[in-house]
PDB file of N, CA and C in Angstrom:
ATOM      1  N   MET A1032       1.070  -0.562   0.385  1.00  0.00           N
ATOM      2  CA  MET A1032       0.429   0.215  -0.245  1.00  0.00           C
ATOM      3  C   MET A1032       1.149   1.217  -0.202  1.00  0.00           C
ATOM      4  N   ALA A1033       1.103   1.844  -1.021  1.00  0.00           N
ATOM      5  CA  ALA A1033       1.398   3.614  -0.977  1.00  0.00           C
ATOM      6  C   ALA A1033       1.263   4.385  -0.091  1.00  0.00           C
ATOM      7  N   LEU A1034       2.418   4.735   0.325  1.00  0.00           N
ATOM      8  CA  LEU A1034       1.904   5.774   1.413  1.00  0.00           C
ATOM      9  C   LEU A1034       1.329   7.537   1.068  1.00  0.00           C
ATOM     10  N   THR A1035       0.418   7.485   2.284  1.00  0.00           N
ATOM     11  CA  THR A1035      -0.509   8.879   1.865  1.00  0.00           C
ATOM     12  C   THR A1035       0.082   9.558   2.157  1.00  0.00           C
ATOM     13  N   THR A1036       0.534  10.744   1.558  1.00  0.00           N
ATOM     14  CA  THR A1036       1.074  11.857   1.935  1.00  0.00           C
ATOM     15  C   THR A1036      -0.069  13.115   2.214  1.00  0.00           C
ATOM     16  N   ALA A1037       0.681  14.466   3.145  1.00  0.00           N
ATOM     17  CA  ALA A1037      -0.441  15.603   2.655  1.00  0.00           C
ATOM     18  C   ALA A1037      -0.279  16.354   1.388  1.00  0.00           C
ATOM     19  N   GLY A1038       0.425  16.571   0.907  1.00  0.00           N
ATOM     20  CA  GLY A1038       0.507  16.541  -0.604  1.00  0.00           C
ATOM     21  C   GLY A1038      -0.600  15.572  -1.947  1.00  0.00           C
ATOM     22  N   THR A1039      -0.555  14.501  -1.276  1.00  0.00           N
ATOM     23  CA  THR A1039      -1.584  13.800  -1.995  1.00  0.00           C
ATOM     24  C   THR A1039      -2.933  13.964  -1.503  1.00  0.00           C
ATOM     25  N   ALA A1040      -3.149  14.162  -0.183  1.00  0.00           N
ATOM     26  CA  ALA A1040      -4.317  14.126   0.001  1.00  0.00           C
ATOM     27  C   ALA A1040      -5.878  14.975   0.736  1.00  0.00           C
ATOM     28  N   ALA A1041      -4.755  16.221  -0.168  1.00  0.00           N
ATOM     29  CA  ALA A1041      -4.653  17.495   0.371  1.00  0.00           C
ATOM     30  C   ALA A1041      -6.690  17.603  -0.310  1.00  0.00           C
ATOM     31  N   CYS A1042      -7.143  17.760   1.661  1.00  0.00           N
ATOM     32  CA  CYS A1042      -8.885  18.464   1.198  1.00  0.00           C
ATOM     33  C   CYS A1042      -9.283  18.976   0.009  1.00  0.00           C
ATOM     34  N   ALA A1043      -8.269  19.815  -1.098  1.00  0.00           N
ATOM     35  CA  ALA A1043      -8.687  20.276  -2.373  1.00  0.00           C
ATOM     36  C   ALA A1043      -9.291  19.194  -3.231  1.00  0.00           C
ATOM     37  N   LYS A1044      -7.817  18.003  -2.952  1.00  0.00           N
ATOM     38  CA  LYS A1044      -8.708  17.068  -3.918  1.00  0.00           C
ATOM     39  C   LYS A1044      -9.298  15.815  -4.030  1.00  0.00           C
ATOM     40  N   CYS A1045      -9.784  16.327  -2.647  1.00  0.00           N
ATOM     41  CA  CYS A1045     -11.026  15.122  -2.220  1.00  0.00           C
ATOM     42  C   CYS A1045     -12.097  15.027  -2.486  1.00  0.00           C
ATOM     43  N   LYS A1046     -13.049  13.726  -2.628  1.00  0.00           N
ATOM     44  CA  LYS A1046     -14.512  14.184  -2.801  1.00  0.00           C
ATOM     45  C   LYS A1046     -15.183  14.415  -2.026  1.00  0.00           C
ATOM     46  N   PHE A1047     -15.154  15.625  -0.495  1.00  0.00           N
ATOM     47  CA  PHE A1047     -16.037  15.383   0.303  1.00  0.00           C
ATOM     48  C   PHE A1047     -15.700  17.006   0.401  1.00  0.00           C
ATOM     49  N   PHE A1048     -15.059  17.500   0.493  1.00  0.00           N
ATOM     50  CA  PHE A1048     -14.349  18.281  -0.401  1.00  0.00           C
ATOM     51  C   PHE A1048     -15.186  19.287  -0.799  1.00  0.00           C
ATOM     52  N   ASP A1049     -16.059  20.606   0.196  1.00  0.00           N
ATOM     53  CA  ASP A1049     -16.913  21.280  -0.300  1.00  0.00           C
ATOM     54  C   ASP A1049     -16.577  22.669  -0.429  1.00  0.00           C
ATOM     55  N   SER A1050     -15.715  23.301  -1.726  1.00  0.00           N
ATOM     56  CA  SER A1050     -15.427  24.492  -1.717  1.00  0.00           C
ATOM     57  C   SER A1050     -16.013  25.570  -2.044  1.00  0.00           C
ATOM     58  N   GLU A1051     -17.345  25.356  -2.029  1.00  0.00           N
ATOM     59  CA  GLU A1051     -18.398  26.408  -2.287  1.00  0.00           C
ATOM     60  C   GLU A1051     -17.940  28.148  -1.251  1.00  0.00           C
ATOM     61  N   GLN A1052     -16.931  27.959  -0.946  1.00  0.00           N
ATOM     62  CA  GLN A1052     -16.726  29.083   0.448  1.00  0.00           C
ATOM     63  C   GLN A1052     -15.854  30.111  -0.467  1.00  0.00           C
ATOM     64  N   SER A1053     -14.122  28.947  -0.943  1.00  0.00           N
ATOM     65  CA  SER A1053     -13.399  29.626  -1.441  1.00  0.00           C
ATOM     66  C   SER A1053     -12.407  29.150  -1.978  1.00  0.00           C
ATOM     67  N   ALA A1054     -11.376  29.756  -2.384  1.00  0.00           N
ATOM     68  CA  ALA A1054     -10.267  28.370  -3.710  1.00  0.00           C
ATOM     69  C   ALA A1054      -9.916  27.796  -1.823  1.00  0.00           C
ATOM     70  N   GLU A1055      -9.449  29.004  -0.520  1.00  0.00           N
ATOM     71  CA  GLU A1055      -8.528  28.035   0.440  1.00  0.00           C
ATOM     72  C   GLU A1055      -9.589  28.364   1.062  1.00  0.00           C
ATOM     73  N   LEU A1056     -11.064  27.825   1.488  1.00  0.00           N
ATOM     74  CA  LEU A1056     -11.502  27.540   2.248  1.00  0.00           C
ATOM     75  C   LEU A1056     -12.897  26.505   2.029  1.00  0.00           C
ATOM     76  N   GLY A1057     -13.164  26.102   2.750  1.00  0.00           N
ATOM     77  CA  GLY A1057     -14.171  25.090   2.178  1.00  0.00           C
ATOM     78  C   GLY A1057     -14.805  23.943   3.526  1.00  0.00           C
ATOM     79  N   LEU A1058     -15.913  23.399   3.398  1.00  0.00           N
ATOM     80  CA  LEU A1058     -16.841  22.261   3.997  1.00  0.00           C
ATOM     81  C   LEU A1058     -16.179  21.181   3.815  1.00  0.00           C
ATOM     82  N   CYS A1059     -15.868  20.486   5.139  1.00  0.00           N
ATOM     83  CA  CYS A1059     -15.861  18.972   4.709  1.00  0.00           C
ATOM     84  C   CYS A1059     -17.291  18.292   4.374  1.00  0.00           C
ATOM     85  N   ARG A1060     -17.283  17.712   4.163  1.00  0.00           N
ATOM     86  CA  ARG A1060     -18.848  16.588   3.677  1.00  0.00           C
ATOM     87  C   ARG A1060     -18.798  15.022   3.714  1.00  0.00           C
ATOM     88  N   TYR A1061     -18.046  14.715   4.950  1.00  0.00           N
ATOM     89  CA  TYR A1061     -17.545  13.320   5.346  1.00  0.00           C
ATOM     90  C   TYR A1061     -18.595  12.833   6.423  1.00  0.00           C
ATOM     91  N   ASN A1062     -18.945  13.657   7.466  1.00  0.00           N
ATOM     92  CA  ASN A1062     -19.403  13.313   8.801  1.00  0.00           C
ATOM     93  C   ASN A1062     -20.875  14.159   8.200  1.00  0.00           C
ATOM     94  N   PRO A1063     -21.798  13.588   9.250  1.00  0.00           N
ATOM     95  CA  PRO A1063     -22.666  14.523   9.360  1.00  0.00           C
ATOM     96  C   PRO A1063     -22.477  15.982   9.056  1.00  0.00           C
ATOM     97  N   PRO A1064     -23.099  16.887   9.659  1.00  0.00           N
ATOM     98  CA  PRO A1064     -22.650  18.367  10.618  1.00  0.00           C
ATOM     99  C   PRO A1064     -23.023  18.312  11.430  1.00  0.00           C
ATOM    100  N   ILE A1065     -22.006  19.114  12.371  1.00  0.00           N
ATOM    101  CA  ILE A1065     -22.068  19.081  13.680  1.00  0.00           C
ATOM    102  C   ILE A1065     -22.956  19.978  14.593  1.00  0.00           C
ATOM    103  N   SER A1066     -23.624  19.171  15.628  1.00  0.00           N
ATOM    104  CA  SER A1066     -24.505  19.876  16.534  1.00  0.00           C
ATOM    105  C   SER A1066     -23.967  20.827  17.606  1.00  0.00           C
ATOM    106  N   GLN A1067     -25.184  21.988  17.368  1.00  0.00           N
ATOM    107  CA  GLN A1067     -24.426  23.163  18.171  1.00  0.00           C
ATOM    108  C   GLN A1067     -25.014  22.926  19.480  1.00  0.00           C
ATOM    109  N   PRO A1068     -24.368  23.915  20.650  1.00  0.00           N
ATOM    110  CA  PRO A1068     -24.853  23.304  21.539  1.00  0.00           C
ATOM    111  C   PRO A1068     -26.780  24.079  22.087  1.00  0.00           C
ATOM    112  N   SER A1069     -27.305  25.328  21.295  1.00  0.00           N
ATOM    113  CA  SER A1069     -28.052  25.818  21.643  1.00  0.00           C
ATOM    114  C   SER A1069     -29.503  24.921  20.703  1.00  0.00           C
ATOM    115  N   GLY A1070     -30.339  24.405  21.253  1.00  0.00           N
ATOM    116  CA  GLY A1070     -31.342  23.877  19.789  1.00  0.00           C
ATOM    117  C   GLY A1070     -31.930  24.463  19.084  1.00  0.00           C
ATOM    118  N   ASP A1071     -31.519  26.201  19.520  1.00  0.00           N
ATOM    119  CA  ASP A1071     -31.951  26.947  18.403  1.00  0.00           C
ATOM    120  C   ASP A1071     -31.408  26.986  16.927  1.00  0.00           C
ATOM    121  N   THR A1072     -30.535  25.838  16.863  1.00  0.00           N
ATOM    122  CA  THR A1072     -29.403  26.767  15.972  1.00  0.00           C
ATOM    123  C   THR A1072     -29.619  25.175  14.958  1.00  0.00           C
ATOM    124  N   ALA A1073     -28.820  25.371  13.682  1.00  0.00           N
ATOM    125  CA  ALA A1073     -28.717  23.944  13.607  1.00  0.00           C
ATOM    126  C   ALA A1073     -27.113  23.748  12.778  1.00  0.00           C
ATOM    127  N   GLY A1074     -26.709  22.198  12.545  1.00  0.00           N
ATOM    128  CA  GLY A1074     -25.641  21.996  12.786  1.00  0.00           C
ATOM    129  C   GLY A1074     -25.002  23.099  12.013  1.00  0.00           C
ATOM    130  N   VAL A1075     -23.867  22.589  11.693  1.00  0.00           N
ATOM    131  CA  VAL A1075     -22.457  22.984  10.964  1.00  0.00           C
ATOM    132  C   VAL A1075     -22.182  21.922  10.074  1.00  0.00           C
ATOM    133  N   TRP A1076     -21.002  22.265   8.765  1.00  0.00           N
ATOM    134  CA  TRP A1076     -20.267  20.809   8.551  1.00  0.00           C
ATOM    135  C   TRP A1076     -18.270  21.699   9.396  1.00  0.00           C
ATOM    136  N   PRO A1077     -18.043  21.252   9.084  1.00  0.00           N
ATOM    137  CA  PRO A1077     -16.743  20.898   9.859  1.00  0.00           C
ATOM    138  C   PRO A1077     -16.046  22.451   8.212  1.00  0.00           C
ATOM    139  N   LYS A1078     -15.479  23.829   8.848  1.00  0.00           N
ATOM    140  CA  LYS A1078     -14.224  24.317   7.723  1.00  0.00           C
ATOM    141  C   LYS A1078     -13.114  23.685   7.832  1.00  0.00           C
ATOM    142  N   VAL A1079     -12.756  23.552   7.098  1.00  0.00           N
ATOM    143  CA  VAL A1079     -11.455  22.597   6.649  1.00  0.00           C
ATOM    144  C   VAL A1079     -10.856  23.929   5.664  1.00  0.00           C
ATOM    145  N   GLU A1080      -9.928  23.824   5.178  1.00  0.00           N
ATOM    146  CA  GLU A1080      -8.753  24.196   4.788  1.00  0.00           C
ATOM    147  C   GLU A1080      -8.508  23.608   3.300  1.00  0.00           C
ATOM    148  N   ALA A1081      -7.987  24.848   2.357  1.00  0.00           N
ATOM    149  CA  ALA A1081      -8.376  23.491   1.091  1.00  0.00           C
ATOM    150  C   ALA A1081      -6.160  22.331   0.662  1.00  0.00           C
ATOM    151  N   SER A1082      -5.190  22.683   2.164  1.00  0.00           N
ATOM    152  CA  SER A1082      -4.325  22.396   1.994  1.00  0.00           C
ATOM    153  C   SER A1082      -4.633  21.468   3.432  1.00  0.00           C
ATOM    154  N   ASP A1083      -5.752  21.513   4.411  1.00  0.00           N
ATOM    155  CA  ASP A1083      -5.828  20.418   5.375  1.00  0.00           C
ATOM    156  C   ASP A1083      -5.517  18.668   4.810  1.00  0.00           C
ATOM    157  N   TRP A1084      -5.747  17.368   5.333  1.00  0.00           N
ATOM    158  CA  TRP A1084      -5.835  16.522   4.717  1.00  0.00           C
ATOM    159  C   TRP A1084      -6.064  15.597   6.194  1.00  0.00           C
ATOM    160  N   CYS A1085      -5.835  14.257   6.175  1.00  0.00           N
ATOM    161  CA  CYS A1085      -7.210  13.350   7.125  1.00  0.00           C
ATOM    162  C   CYS A1085      -7.513  11.867   6.644  1.00  0.00           C
ATOM    163  N   GLY A1086      -7.471  11.205   7.310  1.00  0.00           N
ATOM    164  CA  GLY A1086      -7.297   9.879   6.981  1.00  0.00           C
ATOM    165  C   GLY A1086      -8.817   9.257   6.557  1.00  0.00           C
ATOM    166  N   HIS A1087      -9.286  10.108   6.404  1.00  0.00           N
ATOM    167  CA  HIS A1087     -10.593   9.856   5.028  1.00  0.00           C
ATOM    168  C   HIS A1087     -10.706   9.960   4.014  1.00  0.00           C
ATOM    169  N   PHE A1088      -9.422  10.191   4.042  1.00  0.00           N
ATOM    170  CA  PHE A1088      -9.810  10.808   2.518  1.00  0.00           C
ATOM    171  C   PHE A1088      -9.500  10.039   1.555  1.00  0.00           C
ATOM    172  N   GLU A1089     -10.361  10.312   0.041  1.00  0.00           N
ATOM    173  CA  GLU A1089     -11.088   9.300  -1.302  1.00  0.00           C
ATOM    174  C   GLU A1089     -10.743  10.932  -2.395  1.00  0.00           C
ATOM    175  N   PRO A1090     -10.055  10.301  -3.060  1.00  0.00           N
ATOM    176  CA  PRO A1090      -9.555  11.176  -4.888  1.00  0.00           C
ATOM    177  C   PRO A1090     -11.483  11.325  -5.220  1.00  0.00           C
ATOM    178  N   ALA A1091     -11.091  12.852  -5.540  1.00  0.00           N
ATOM    179  CA  ALA A1091     -12.137  13.305  -6.520  1.00  0.00           C
ATOM    180  C   ALA A1091     -12.154  13.207  -7.739  1.00  0.00           C
ATOM    181  N   ALA A1092     -13.292  12.416  -8.159  1.00  0.00           N
ATOM    182  CA  ALA A1092     -13.745  12.269  -9.823  1.00  0.00           C
ATOM    183  C   ALA A1092     -13.215  13.613 -10.788  1.00  0.00           C
ATOM    184  N   ALA A1093     -12.275  12.437 -11.661  1.00  0.00           N
ATOM    185  CA  ALA A1093     -11.925  13.225 -12.332  1.00  0.00           C
ATOM    186  C   ALA A1093     -13.173  13.840 -13.600  1.00  0.00           C
TER     187      ALA A1093
END
């Protein structure tokens, strides 16, 4: 198995990255939204930078 590094597994290259925010900031859609302490507010998706990475990386479709 090949070693995955931050350069090859960056959020910007992942199928779960939603870049509607900007080119450098987006939302991670791997997990469900994070609930908030107040029941009045909706859950939010985690904000990530395009250069971030994690162990859930899956390449985006070309």
